[in-house]
CSV table of C-alpha atoms in Angstrom, one decimal:
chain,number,residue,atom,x,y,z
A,1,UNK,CA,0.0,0.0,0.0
A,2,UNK,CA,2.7,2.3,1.3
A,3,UNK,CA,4.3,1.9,-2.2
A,4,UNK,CA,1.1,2.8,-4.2
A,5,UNK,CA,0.3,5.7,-2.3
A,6,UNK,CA,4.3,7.0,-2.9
A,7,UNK,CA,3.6,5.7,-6.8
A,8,UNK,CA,0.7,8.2,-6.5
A,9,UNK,CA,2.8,11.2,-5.1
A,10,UNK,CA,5.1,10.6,-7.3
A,11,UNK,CA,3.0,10.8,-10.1
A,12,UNK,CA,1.3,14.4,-8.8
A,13,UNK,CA,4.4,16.1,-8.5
A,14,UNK,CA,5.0,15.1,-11.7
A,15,UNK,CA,2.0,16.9,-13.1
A,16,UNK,CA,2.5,19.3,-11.1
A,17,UNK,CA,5.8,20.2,-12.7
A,18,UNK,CA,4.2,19.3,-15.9
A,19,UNK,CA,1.5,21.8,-15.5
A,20,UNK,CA,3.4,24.8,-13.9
A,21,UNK,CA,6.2,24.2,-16.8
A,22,UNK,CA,3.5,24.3,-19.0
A,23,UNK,CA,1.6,27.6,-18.3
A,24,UNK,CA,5.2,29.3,-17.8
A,25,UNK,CA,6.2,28.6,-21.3
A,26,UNK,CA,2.1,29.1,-22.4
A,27,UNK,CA,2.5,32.4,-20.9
A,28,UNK,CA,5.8,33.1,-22.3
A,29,UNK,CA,4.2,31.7,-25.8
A,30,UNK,CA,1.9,34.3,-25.8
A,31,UNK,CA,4.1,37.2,-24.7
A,32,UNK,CA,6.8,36.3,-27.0
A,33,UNK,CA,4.4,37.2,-30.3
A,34,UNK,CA,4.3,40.6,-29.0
A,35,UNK,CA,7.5,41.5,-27.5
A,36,UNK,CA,11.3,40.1,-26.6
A,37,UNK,CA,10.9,37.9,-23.6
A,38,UNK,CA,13.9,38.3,-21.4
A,39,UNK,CA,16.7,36.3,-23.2
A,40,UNK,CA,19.2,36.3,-20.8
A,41,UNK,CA,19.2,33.1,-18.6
A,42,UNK,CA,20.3,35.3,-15.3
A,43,UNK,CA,17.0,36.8,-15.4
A,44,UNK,CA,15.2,33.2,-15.3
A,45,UNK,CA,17.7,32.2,-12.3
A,46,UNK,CA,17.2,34.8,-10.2
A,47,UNK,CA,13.8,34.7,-10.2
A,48,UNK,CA,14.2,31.0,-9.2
A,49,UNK,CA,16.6,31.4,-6.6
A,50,UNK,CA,16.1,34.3,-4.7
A,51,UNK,CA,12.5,35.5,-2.8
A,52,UNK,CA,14.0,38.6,-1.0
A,53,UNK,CA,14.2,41.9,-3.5
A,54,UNK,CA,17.4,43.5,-2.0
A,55,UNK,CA,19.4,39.5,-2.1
A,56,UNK,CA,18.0,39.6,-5.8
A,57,UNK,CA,19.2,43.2,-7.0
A,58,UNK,CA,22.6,42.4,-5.3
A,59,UNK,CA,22.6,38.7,-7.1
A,60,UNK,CA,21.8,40.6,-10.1
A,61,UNK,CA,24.7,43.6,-9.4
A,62,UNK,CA,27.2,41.1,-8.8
A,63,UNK,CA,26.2,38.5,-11.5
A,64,UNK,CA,24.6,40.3,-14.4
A,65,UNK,CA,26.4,41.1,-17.6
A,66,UNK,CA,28.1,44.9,-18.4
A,67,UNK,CA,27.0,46.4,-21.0
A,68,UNK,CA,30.1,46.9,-22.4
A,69,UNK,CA,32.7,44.9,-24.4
A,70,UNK,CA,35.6,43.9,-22.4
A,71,UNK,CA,37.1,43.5,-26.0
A,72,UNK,CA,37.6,47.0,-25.8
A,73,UNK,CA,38.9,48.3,-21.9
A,74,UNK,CA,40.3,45.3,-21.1
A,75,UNK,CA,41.6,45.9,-17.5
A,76,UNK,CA,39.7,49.1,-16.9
A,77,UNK,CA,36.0,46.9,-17.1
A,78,UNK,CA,36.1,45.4,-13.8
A,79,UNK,CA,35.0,41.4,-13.9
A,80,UNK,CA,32.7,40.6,-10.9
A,81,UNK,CA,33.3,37.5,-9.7
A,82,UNK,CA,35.5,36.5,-12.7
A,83,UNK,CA,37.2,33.0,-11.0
A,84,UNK,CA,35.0,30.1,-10.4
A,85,UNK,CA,36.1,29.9,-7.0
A,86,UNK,CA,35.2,33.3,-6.6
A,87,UNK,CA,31.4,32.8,-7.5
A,88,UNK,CA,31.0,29.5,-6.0
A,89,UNK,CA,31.5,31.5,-2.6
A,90,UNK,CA,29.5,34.3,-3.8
A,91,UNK,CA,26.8,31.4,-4.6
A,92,UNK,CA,27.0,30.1,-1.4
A,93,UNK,CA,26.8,33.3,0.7
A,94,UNK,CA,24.1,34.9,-1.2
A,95,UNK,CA,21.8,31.9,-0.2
A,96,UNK,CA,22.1,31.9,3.4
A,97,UNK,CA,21.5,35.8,2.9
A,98,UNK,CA,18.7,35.3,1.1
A,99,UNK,CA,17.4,32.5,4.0
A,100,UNK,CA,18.0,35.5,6.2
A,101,UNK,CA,18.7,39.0,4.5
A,102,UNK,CA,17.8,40.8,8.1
A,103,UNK,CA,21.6,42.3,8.3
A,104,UNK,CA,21.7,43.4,4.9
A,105,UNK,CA,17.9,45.5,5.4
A,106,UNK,CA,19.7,46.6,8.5
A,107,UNK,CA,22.0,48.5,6.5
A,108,UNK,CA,20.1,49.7,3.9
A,109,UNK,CA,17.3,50.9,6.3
A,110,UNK,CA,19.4,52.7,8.3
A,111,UNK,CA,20.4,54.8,5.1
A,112,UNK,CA,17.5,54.8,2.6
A,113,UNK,CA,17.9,55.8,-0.4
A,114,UNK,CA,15.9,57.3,-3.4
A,115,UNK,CA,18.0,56.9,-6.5
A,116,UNK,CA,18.9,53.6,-7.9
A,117,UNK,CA,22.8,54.8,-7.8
A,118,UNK,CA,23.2,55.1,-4.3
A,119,UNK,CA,21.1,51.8,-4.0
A,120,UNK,CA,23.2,49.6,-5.4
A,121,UNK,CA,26.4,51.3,-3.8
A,122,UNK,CA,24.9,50.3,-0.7
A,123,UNK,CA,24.2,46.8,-2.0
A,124,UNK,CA,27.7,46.6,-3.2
A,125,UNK,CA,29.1,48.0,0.0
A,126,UNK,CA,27.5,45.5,1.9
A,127,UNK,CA,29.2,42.6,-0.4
A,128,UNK,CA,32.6,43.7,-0.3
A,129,UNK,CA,32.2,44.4,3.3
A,130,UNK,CA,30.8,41.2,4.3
A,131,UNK,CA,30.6,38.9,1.7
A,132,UNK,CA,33.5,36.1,1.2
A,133,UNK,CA,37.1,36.9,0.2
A,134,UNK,CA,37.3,40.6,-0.3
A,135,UNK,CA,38.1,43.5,2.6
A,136,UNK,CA,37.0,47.2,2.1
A,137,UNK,CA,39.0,49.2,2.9
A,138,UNK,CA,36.8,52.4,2.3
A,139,UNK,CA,33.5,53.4,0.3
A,140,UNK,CA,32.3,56.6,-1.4
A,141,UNK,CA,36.0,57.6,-0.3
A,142,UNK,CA,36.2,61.8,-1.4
A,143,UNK,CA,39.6,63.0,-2.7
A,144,UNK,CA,40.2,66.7,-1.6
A,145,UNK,CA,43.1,68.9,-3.0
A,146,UNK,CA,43.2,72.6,-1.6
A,147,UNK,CA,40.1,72.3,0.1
A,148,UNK,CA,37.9,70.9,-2.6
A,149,UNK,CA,36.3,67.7,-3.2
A,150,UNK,CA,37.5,66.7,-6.6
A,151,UNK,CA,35.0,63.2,-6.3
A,152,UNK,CA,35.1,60.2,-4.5
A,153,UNK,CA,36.1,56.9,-5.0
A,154,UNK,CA,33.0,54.3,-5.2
A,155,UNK,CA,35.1,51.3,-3.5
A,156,UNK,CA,38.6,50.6,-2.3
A,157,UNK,CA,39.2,46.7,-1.0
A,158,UNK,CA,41.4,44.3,-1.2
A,159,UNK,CA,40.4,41.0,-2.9
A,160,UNK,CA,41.8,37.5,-1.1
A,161,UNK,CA,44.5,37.3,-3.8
A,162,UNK,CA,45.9,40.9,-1.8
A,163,UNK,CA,45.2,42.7,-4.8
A,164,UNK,CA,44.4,46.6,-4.5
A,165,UNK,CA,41.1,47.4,-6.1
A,166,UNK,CA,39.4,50.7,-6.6
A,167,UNK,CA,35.7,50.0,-8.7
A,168,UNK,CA,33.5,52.6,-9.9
A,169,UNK,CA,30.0,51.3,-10.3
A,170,UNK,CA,27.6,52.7,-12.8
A,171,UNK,CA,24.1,51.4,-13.1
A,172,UNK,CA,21.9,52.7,-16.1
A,173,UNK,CA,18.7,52.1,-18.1
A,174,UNK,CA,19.4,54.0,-21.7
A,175,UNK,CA,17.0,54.1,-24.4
A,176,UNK,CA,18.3,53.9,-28.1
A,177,UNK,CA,16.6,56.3,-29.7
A,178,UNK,CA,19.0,55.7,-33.2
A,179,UNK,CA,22.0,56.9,-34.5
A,180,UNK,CA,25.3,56.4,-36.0
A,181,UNK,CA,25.9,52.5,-35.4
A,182,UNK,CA,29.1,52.3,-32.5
A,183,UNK,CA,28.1,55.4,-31.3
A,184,UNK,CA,27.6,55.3,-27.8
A,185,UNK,CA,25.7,59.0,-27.8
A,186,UNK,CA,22.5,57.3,-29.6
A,187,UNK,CA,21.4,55.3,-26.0
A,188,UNK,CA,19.7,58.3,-23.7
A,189,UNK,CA,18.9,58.1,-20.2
A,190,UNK,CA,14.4,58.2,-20.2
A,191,UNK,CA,15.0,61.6,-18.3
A,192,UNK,CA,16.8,63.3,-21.3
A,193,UNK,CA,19.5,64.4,-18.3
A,194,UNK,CA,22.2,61.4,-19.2
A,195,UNK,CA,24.0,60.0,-22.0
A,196,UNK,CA,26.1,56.8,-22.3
A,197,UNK,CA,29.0,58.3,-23.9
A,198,UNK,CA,29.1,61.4,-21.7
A,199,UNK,CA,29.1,59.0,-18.6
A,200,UNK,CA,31.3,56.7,-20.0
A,201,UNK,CA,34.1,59.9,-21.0
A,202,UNK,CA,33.6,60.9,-17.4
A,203,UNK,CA,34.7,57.4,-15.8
A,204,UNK,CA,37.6,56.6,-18.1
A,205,UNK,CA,39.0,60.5,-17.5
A,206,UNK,CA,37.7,61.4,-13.8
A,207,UNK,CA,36.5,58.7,-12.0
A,208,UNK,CA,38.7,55.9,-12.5
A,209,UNK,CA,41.8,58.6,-12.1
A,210,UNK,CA,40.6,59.5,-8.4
A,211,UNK,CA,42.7,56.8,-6.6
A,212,UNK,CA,45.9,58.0,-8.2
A,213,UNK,CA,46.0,61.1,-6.0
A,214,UNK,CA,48.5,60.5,-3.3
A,215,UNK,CA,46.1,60.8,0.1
A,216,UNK,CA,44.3,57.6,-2.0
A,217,UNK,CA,47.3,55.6,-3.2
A,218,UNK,CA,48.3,56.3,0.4
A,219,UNK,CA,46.0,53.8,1.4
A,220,UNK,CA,47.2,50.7,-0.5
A,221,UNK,CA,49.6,48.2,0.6
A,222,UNK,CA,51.8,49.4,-2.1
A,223,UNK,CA,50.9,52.7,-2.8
A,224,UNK,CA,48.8,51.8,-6.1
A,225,UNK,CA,45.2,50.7,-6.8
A,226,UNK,CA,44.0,49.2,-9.6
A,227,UNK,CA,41.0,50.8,-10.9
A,228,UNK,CA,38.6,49.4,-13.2
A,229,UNK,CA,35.0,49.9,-13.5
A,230,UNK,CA,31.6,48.4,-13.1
A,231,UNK,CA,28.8,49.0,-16.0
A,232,UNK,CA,25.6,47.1,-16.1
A,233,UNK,CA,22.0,47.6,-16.5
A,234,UNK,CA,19.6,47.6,-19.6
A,235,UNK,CA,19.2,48.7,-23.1
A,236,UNK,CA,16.0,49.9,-24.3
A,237,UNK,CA,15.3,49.5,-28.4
A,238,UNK,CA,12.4,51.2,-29.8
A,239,UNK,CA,9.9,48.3,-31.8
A,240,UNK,CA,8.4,49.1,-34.7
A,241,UNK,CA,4.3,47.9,-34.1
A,242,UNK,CA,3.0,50.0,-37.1
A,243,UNK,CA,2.7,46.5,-39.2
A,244,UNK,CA,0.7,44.8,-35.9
A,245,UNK,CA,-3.0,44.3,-37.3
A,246,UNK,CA,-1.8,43.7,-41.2
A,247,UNK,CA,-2.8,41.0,-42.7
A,248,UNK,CA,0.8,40.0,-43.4
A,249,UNK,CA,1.9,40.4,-39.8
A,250,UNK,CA,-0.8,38.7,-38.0
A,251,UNK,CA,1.2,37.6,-35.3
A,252,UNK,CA,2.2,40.7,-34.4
A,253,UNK,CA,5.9,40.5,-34.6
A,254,UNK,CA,8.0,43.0,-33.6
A,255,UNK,CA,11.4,44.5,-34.9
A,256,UNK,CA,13.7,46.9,-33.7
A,257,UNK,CA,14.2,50.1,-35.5
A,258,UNK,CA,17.6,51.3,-36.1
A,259,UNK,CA,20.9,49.4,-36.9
A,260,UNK,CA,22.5,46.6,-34.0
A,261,UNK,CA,24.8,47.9,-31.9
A,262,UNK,CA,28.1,46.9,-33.1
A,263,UNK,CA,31.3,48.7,-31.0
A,264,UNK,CA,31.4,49.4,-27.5
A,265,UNK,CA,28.3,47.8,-26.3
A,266,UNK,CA,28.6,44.2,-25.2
A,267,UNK,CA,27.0,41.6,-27.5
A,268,UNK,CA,25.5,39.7,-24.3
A,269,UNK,CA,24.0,42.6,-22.4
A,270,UNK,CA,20.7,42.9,-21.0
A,271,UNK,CA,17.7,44.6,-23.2
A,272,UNK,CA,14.1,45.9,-23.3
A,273,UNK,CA,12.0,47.6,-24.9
A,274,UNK,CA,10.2,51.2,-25.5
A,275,UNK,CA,6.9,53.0,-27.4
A,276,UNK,CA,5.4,55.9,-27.5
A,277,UNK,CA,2.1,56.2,-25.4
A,278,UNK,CA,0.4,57.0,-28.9
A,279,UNK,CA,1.5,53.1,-30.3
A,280,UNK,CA,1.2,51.5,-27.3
A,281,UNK,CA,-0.5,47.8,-28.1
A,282,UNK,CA,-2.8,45.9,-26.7
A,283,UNK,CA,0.3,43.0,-25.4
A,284,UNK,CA,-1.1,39.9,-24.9
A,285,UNK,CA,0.3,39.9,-21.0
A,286,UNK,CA,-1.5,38.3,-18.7
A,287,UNK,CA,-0.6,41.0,-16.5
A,288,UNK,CA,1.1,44.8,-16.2
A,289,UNK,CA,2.8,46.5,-13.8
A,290,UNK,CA,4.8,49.8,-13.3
A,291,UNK,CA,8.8,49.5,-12.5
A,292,UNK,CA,9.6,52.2,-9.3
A,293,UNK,CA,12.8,53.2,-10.0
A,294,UNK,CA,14.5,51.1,-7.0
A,295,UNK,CA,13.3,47.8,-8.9
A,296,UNK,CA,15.1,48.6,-12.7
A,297,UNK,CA,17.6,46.2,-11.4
A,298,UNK,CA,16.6,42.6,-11.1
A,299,UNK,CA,13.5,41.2,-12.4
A,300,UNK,CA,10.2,41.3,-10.8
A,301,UNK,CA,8.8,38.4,-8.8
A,302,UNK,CA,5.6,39.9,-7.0
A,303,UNK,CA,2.8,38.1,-5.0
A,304,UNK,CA,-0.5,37.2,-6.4
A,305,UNK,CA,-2.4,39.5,-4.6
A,306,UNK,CA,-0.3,42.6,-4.9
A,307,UNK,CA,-2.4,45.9,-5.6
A,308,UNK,CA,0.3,47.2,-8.5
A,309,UNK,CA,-0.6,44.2,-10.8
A,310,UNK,CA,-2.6,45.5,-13.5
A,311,UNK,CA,-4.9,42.7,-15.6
A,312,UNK,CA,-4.7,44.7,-18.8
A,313,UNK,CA,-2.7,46.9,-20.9
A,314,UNK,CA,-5.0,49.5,-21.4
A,315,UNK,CA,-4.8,50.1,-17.3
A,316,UNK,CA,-1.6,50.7,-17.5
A,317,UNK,CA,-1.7,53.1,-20.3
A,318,UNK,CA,-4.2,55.1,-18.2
A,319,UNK,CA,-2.0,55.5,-15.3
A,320,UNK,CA,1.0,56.4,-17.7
A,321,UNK,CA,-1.3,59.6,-18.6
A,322,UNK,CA,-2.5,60.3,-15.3
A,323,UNK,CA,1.1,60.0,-13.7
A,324,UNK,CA,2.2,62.5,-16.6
A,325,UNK,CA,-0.4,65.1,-15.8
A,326,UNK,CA,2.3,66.0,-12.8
A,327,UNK,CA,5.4,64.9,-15.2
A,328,UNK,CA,4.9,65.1,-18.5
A,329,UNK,CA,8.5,64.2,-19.6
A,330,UNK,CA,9.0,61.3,-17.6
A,331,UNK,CA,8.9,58.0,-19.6
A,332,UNK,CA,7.9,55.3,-17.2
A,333,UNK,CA,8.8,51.2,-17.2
A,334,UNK,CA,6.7,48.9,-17.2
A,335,UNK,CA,7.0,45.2,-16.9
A,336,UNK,CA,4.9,42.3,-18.7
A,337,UNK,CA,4.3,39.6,-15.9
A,338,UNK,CA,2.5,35.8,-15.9
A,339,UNK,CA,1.1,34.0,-13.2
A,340,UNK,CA,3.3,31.1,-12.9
A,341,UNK,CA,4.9,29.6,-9.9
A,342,UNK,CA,8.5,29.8,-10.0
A,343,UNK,CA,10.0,27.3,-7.5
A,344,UNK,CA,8.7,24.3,-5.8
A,345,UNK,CA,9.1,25.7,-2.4
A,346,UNK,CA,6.0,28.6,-3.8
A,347,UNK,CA,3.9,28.9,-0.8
A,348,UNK,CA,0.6,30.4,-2.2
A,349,UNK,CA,-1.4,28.3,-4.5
A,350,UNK,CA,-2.0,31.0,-6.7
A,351,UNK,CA,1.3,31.2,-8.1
A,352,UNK,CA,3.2,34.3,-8.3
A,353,UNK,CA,3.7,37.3,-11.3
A,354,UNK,CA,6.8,37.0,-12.0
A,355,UNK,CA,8.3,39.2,-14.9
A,356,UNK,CA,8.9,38.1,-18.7
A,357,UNK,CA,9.6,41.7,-20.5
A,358,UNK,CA,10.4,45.0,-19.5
A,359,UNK,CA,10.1,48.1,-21.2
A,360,UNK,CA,9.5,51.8,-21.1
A,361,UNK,CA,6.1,53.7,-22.1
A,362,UNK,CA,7.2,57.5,-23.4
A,363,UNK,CA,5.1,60.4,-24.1
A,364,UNK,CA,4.1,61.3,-27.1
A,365,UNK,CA,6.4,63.9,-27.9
A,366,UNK,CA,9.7,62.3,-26.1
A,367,UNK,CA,11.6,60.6,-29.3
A,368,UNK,CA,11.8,64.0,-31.3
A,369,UNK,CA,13.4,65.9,-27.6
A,370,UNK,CA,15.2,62.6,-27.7
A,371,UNK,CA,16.7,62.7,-31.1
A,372,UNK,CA,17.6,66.5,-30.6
A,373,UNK,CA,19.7,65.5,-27.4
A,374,UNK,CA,22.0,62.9,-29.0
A,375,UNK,CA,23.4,65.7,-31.1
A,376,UNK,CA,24.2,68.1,-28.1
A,377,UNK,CA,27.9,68.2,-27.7
């Protein structure tokens, strides 16, 4: 008897792997004829492996690909956990943090923050503080000369190999909004206030040049730090949805205006989406909802019930226009979400949303303002 009823056990776990396997890729079936699912694999592990936000955004800060091509800075494009050993441990300590992440919301807590910068410096802080194998030595360090602050360095630590590091750590969501192809000055911050080859100029000529003054090379073992720098986030493309409806494109299928991104930009890094408010279409998401700033990093893994879930597109649209009636220049993310338990250990029977795409919703008049900033010097 006892080996019927484990035969029967057996057999519903099975379907019910069978059935939460199948409505994850139902769900991403239906997405995917609308818009790029994530691609990358990191954003399918993390959403597996971690269930607090802040272990997940630092998972994702410390594992997620730069968005540039080591091909081309070599040593000064800093490579997070680069050794096997090295993220083995990293593995290994982020899921007993994740089992209890109490010490790192103690530290961010006791410093909130409101921009997504100074977020993940705390994250980071936290890692090379008291994660495995590295020793900080100072963070958000300030280099003064005559009485003025000429910046600070991000991080100084030594890694276990007793290796002097100073990182810069730069995280960005920039939209292509078109261009030469290689040129860096085509991917915009949604704000119209930052552009990737401006911040890019202003690490490889200020930032990363900060721990060479002498009160900063002081503080290495052998008067010199290494610097290099950290650059991750997202790409946004624009998609071209004029065809969606025709009776040649009845799928729907999108394709990204302008030319790939050969040059600078790393071949692997992580992308999205964005449209106009005016060509917004009608996904077929299960579910919506709007990306606070403090969550661009990792992907979104949100409970069944949560109030920001939005059931259809055209809600989401609606709150794009009201929340521009205060802002009218701010483009806002969104995320496309399904209902699809993630991990066995799921606690609520209704699944969870977790995300499949993300992109950003801009106002009507955004690309032209957009276009005309790429060509400020």
């Amino acid at each position: 008897m006892s080996g019927s009823c484990d035969s029967s056990q057996a057999h519903r776990r099975a379907l019910s792997r069978h059935d939460r396997d199948a409505g994850a890729a139902a769900a991403r079936e239906r997405v995917d004829h609308r818009m790029p699912a994530h691609a990358s694999r990191l954003c399918v592990d993390l959403l597996h492996a971690y269930r607090d936000v802040a272990v997940r955004d630092l998972a994702w800060l410390l594992l997620s690909p730069s968005l540039l091509d080591a091909r081309y800075f070599g040593p000064r494009l800093a490579h997070v956990l680069a050794q096997p050993r090295q993220r083995q441990q990293a593995l290994a300590w982020l899921a007993r943090l994740d089992a209890d992440p109490h010490a790192l919301h103690a530290a961010l807590d006791a410093r909130p923050q409101s921009r997504l910068g100074l977020y993940a410096e705390q994250l980071l802080s936290f890692f090379l503080q008291y994660g495995p194998a590295t020793r900080l030595i100072a963070a958000n360090r300030p280099v003064r000369v005559d009485g003025h602050t000429l910046g600070e360095c991000d991080f100084l630590f030594v890694d276990d190999d007793a290796r002097a590091w100073h990182w810069e750590l730069t995280v960005k969501c920039y939209l292509d909004v078109g261009g030469p192809p290689g040129s860096l000055a085509r991917y915009v911050g949604p704000n119209l206030a930052d552009r990737f080859d401006r911040k890019l100029t202003r690490l490889l000529t200020h930032q990363l040049t900060l721990s060479q003054h002498p009160q900063i090379a002081a503080l290495a073992a052998n008067g010199r730090w290494q610097a290099a720098m950290i650059v991750c986030g997202w790409l946004f493309r624009r998609w071209d949805l004029s065809g969606v409806g025709d009776s040649d494109n009845v799928s729907g299928n999108c394709a990204p205006r302008g030319d790939a991104a050969p040059g600078p930009v790393a071949p692997d890094h992580l992308q999205g989406w964005w449209t106009c408010a005016a060509q917004w279409p009608v996904f077929d998401a299960p579910a919506w909802t709007i990306v606070p700033r403090l969550r661009w990093m990792a992907p979104l893994r949100l409970s069944a019930d949560d109030p920001r879930v939005y059931r259809d597109s055209t809600a989401v649209l609606v709150r794009c226009i009201d929340y521009w009636r205060d802002r009218p220049n701010q483009p806002l993310m969104v995320a496309a979400l399904a209902d699809v338990r993630v991990s066995q250990d799921v606690g609520n029977p209704a699944g969870e949303w977790c995300e499949l795409a993300r992109g950003f919703i801009v106002p009507d008049d955004w690309p032209k303002r957009a276009a005309a900033y790429t060509t400020v010097p």
